[in-house]
Amino acid sequence: RIPQAEVNRLLTASPRFTLNLLKIVSAKLAEATSERAFRYRNEHRLMAAFNSHLAPDITSRLLAQGDDYGRPRLINGVVLFADVRGFTETSLGLSPTELARQLGDYLDEMVKVLHAHHAYVDKFIGDAVMGVWGFPFESKHQMSEAFACAKQMVARAGAKAIGGKPVRIGVGLSAGSIFCGNIGSDLKRQFTVLGSAVNLAARCESACKELNASIVISESAQAQLVSVEAAELVAHQGVSLKGIGDVCLYTISNEGPQSNQPQ
């Protein structure tokens, strides 16, 4: 540290001191500006990649940590698939514009429910929606959150209508080891999740029709529920799933009977 009086004297008497001081200050300003610009660029990329997939509080945690969340990794996660029953038949009576409006209204509601339960909304597949727990942060409560989310999605969907009919959905849940990260090349790169748990969740959703249920849960997912939640379920032994074989699946015991109309 240089005393203020000496600094004042050197600034007046020594051009070399003044020049060196300006160089140091200039270098520090340039370094700070470069770091800030780099941080802003990373934040912009992160917001663009995840803002529509995650709840705002989760995105804020990502920004605070500054990690590369597109890097490939394995997580212990939970996967949810939700699909509208009888959507193809219902959609035939609507114009494309009206179909897009009504479907968009339903999907918006489902995304709100998923975000409220801290899910990563991976993608839409037509009228289906896919959610993931465990990315970007694993939680010991993620299975319970996914189970509560599935029940609320069924209830909220029933309050919506497409083509003048209440929306009925089937929801499949599975849990296990999941790959997630950016895949592809410079021409096309996309964040995705892969693994047997993902395939099983999709098969559980398809089994909703066969089991006449709104929610179907895999054995691996049921095993992660707390006892009071597991008590809500009924086991179905020897259910045959395409590409998987015979498995034990679970449905909610107190849900009312569903329509037997073609789905």
mmCIF file with all atom_site columns, N, CA and C in Angstrom, residues 2-13 17:
data_model
loop_
_atom_site.group_PDB
_atom_site.id
_atom_site.type_symbol
_atom_site.label_atom_id
_atom_site.label_alt_id
_atom_site.label_comp_id
_atom_site.label_asym_id
_atom_site.label_entity_id
_atom_site.label_seq_id
_atom_site.pdbx_PDB_ins_code
_atom_site.Cartn_x
_atom_site.Cartn_y
_atom_site.Cartn_z
_atom_site.occupancy
_atom_site.B_iso_or_equiv
_atom_site.pdbx_formal_charge
_atom_site.auth_seq_id
_atom_site.auth_comp_id
_atom_site.auth_asym_id
_atom_site.auth_atom_id
_atom_site.pdbx_PDB_model_num
ATOM 1  N N  . ILE A 1 2  ? 0.547  2.192  -0.802  1.00 0.00 ? 2  ILE A N  1
ATOM 2  C CA . ILE A 1 2  ? 1.313  3.451  -0.888  1.00 0.00 ? 2  ILE A CA 1
ATOM 3  C C  . ILE A 1 2  ? 0.494  4.550  -0.245  1.00 0.00 ? 2  ILE A C  1
ATOM 4  N N  . PRO A 1 3  ? 1.071  5.316  0.660   1.00 0.00 ? 3  PRO A N  1
ATOM 5  C CA . PRO A 1 3  ? 0.335  6.414  1.298   1.00 0.00 ? 3  PRO A CA 1
ATOM 6  C C  . PRO A 1 3  ? -0.235 7.375  0.261   1.00 0.00 ? 3  PRO A C  1
ATOM 7  N N  . GLN A 1 4  ? -1.415 7.929  0.535   1.00 0.00 ? 4  GLN A N  1
ATOM 8  C CA . GLN A 1 4  ? -2.103 8.793  -0.415  1.00 0.00 ? 4  GLN A CA 1
ATOM 9  C C  . GLN A 1 4  ? -1.227 9.971  -0.831  1.00 0.00 ? 4  GLN A C  1
ATOM 10 N N  . ALA A 1 5  ? -0.511 10.558 0.137   1.00 0.00 ? 5  ALA A N  1
ATOM 11 C CA . ALA A 1 5  ? 0.347  11.714 -0.183  1.00 0.00 ? 5  ALA A CA 1
ATOM 12 C C  . ALA A 1 5  ? 1.435  11.337 -1.171  1.00 0.00 ? 5  ALA A C  1
ATOM 13 N N  . GLU A 1 6  ? 2.012  10.129 -1.006  1.00 0.00 ? 6  GLU A N  1
ATOM 14 C CA . GLU A 1 6  ? 3.063  9.684  -1.922  1.00 0.00 ? 6  GLU A CA 1
ATOM 15 C C  . GLU A 1 6  ? 2.502  9.397  -3.307  1.00 0.00 ? 6  GLU A C  1
ATOM 16 N N  . VAL A 1 7  ? 1.268  8.828  -3.351  1.00 0.00 ? 7  VAL A N  1
ATOM 17 C CA . VAL A 1 7  ? 0.625  8.592  -4.648  1.00 0.00 ? 7  VAL A CA 1
ATOM 18 C C  . VAL A 1 7  ? 0.415  9.907  -5.386  1.00 0.00 ? 7  VAL A C  1
ATOM 19 N N  . ASN A 1 8  ? -0.067 10.911 -4.658  1.00 0.00 ? 8  ASN A N  1
ATOM 20 C CA . ASN A 1 8  ? -0.295 12.221 -5.284  1.00 0.00 ? 8  ASN A CA 1
ATOM 21 C C  . ASN A 1 8  ? 1.000  12.801 -5.826  1.00 0.00 ? 8  ASN A C  1
ATOM 22 N N  . ARG A 1 9  ? 2.105  12.632 -5.049  1.00 0.00 ? 9  ARG A N  1
ATOM 23 C CA . ARG A 1 9  ? 3.397  13.177 -5.491  1.00 0.00 ? 9  ARG A CA 1
ATOM 24 C C  . ARG A 1 9  ? 3.887  12.455 -6.735  1.00 0.00 ? 9  ARG A C  1
ATOM 25 N N  . LEU A 1 10 ? 3.755  11.095 -6.745  1.00 0.00 ? 10 LEU A N  1
ATOM 26 C CA . LEU A 1 10 ? 4.237  10.315 -7.884  1.00 0.00 ? 10 LEU A CA 1
ATOM 27 C C  . LEU A 1 10 ? 3.412  10.591 -9.143  1.00 0.00 ? 10 LEU A C  1
ATOM 28 N N  . LEU A 1 11 ? 2.096  10.779 -8.982  1.00 0.00 ? 11 LEU A N  1
ATOM 29 C CA . LEU A 1 11 ? 1.261  11.093 -10.134 1.00 0.00 ? 11 LEU A CA 1
ATOM 30 C C  . LEU A 1 11 ? 1.659  12.419 -10.763 1.00 0.00 ? 11 LEU A C  1
ATOM 31 N N  . THR A 1 12 ? 2.135  13.313 -9.946  1.00 0.00 ? 12 THR A N  1
ATOM 32 C CA . THR A 1 12 ? 2.545  14.634 -10.459 1.00 0.00 ? 12 THR A CA 1
ATOM 33 C C  . THR A 1 12 ? 3.963  14.600 -11.001 1.00 0.00 ? 12 THR A C  1
ATOM 34 N N  . ALA A 1 13 ? 4.855  13.874 -10.304 1.00 0.00 ? 13 ALA A N  1
ATOM 35 C CA . ALA A 1 13 ? 6.282  13.970 -10.626 1.00 0.00 ? 13 ALA A CA 1
ATOM 36 C C  . ALA A 1 13 ? 6.776  12.849 -11.533 1.00 0.00 ? 13 ALA A C  1
ATOM 37 N N  . PHE A 1 17 ? 5.338  6.218  -13.355 1.00 0.00 ? 17 PHE A N  1
ATOM 38 C CA . PHE A 1 17 ? 4.430  5.675  -12.343 1.00 0.00 ? 17 PHE A CA 1
ATOM 39 C C  . PHE A 1 17 ? 2.976  5.771  -12.809 1.00 0.00 ? 17 PHE A C  1
#
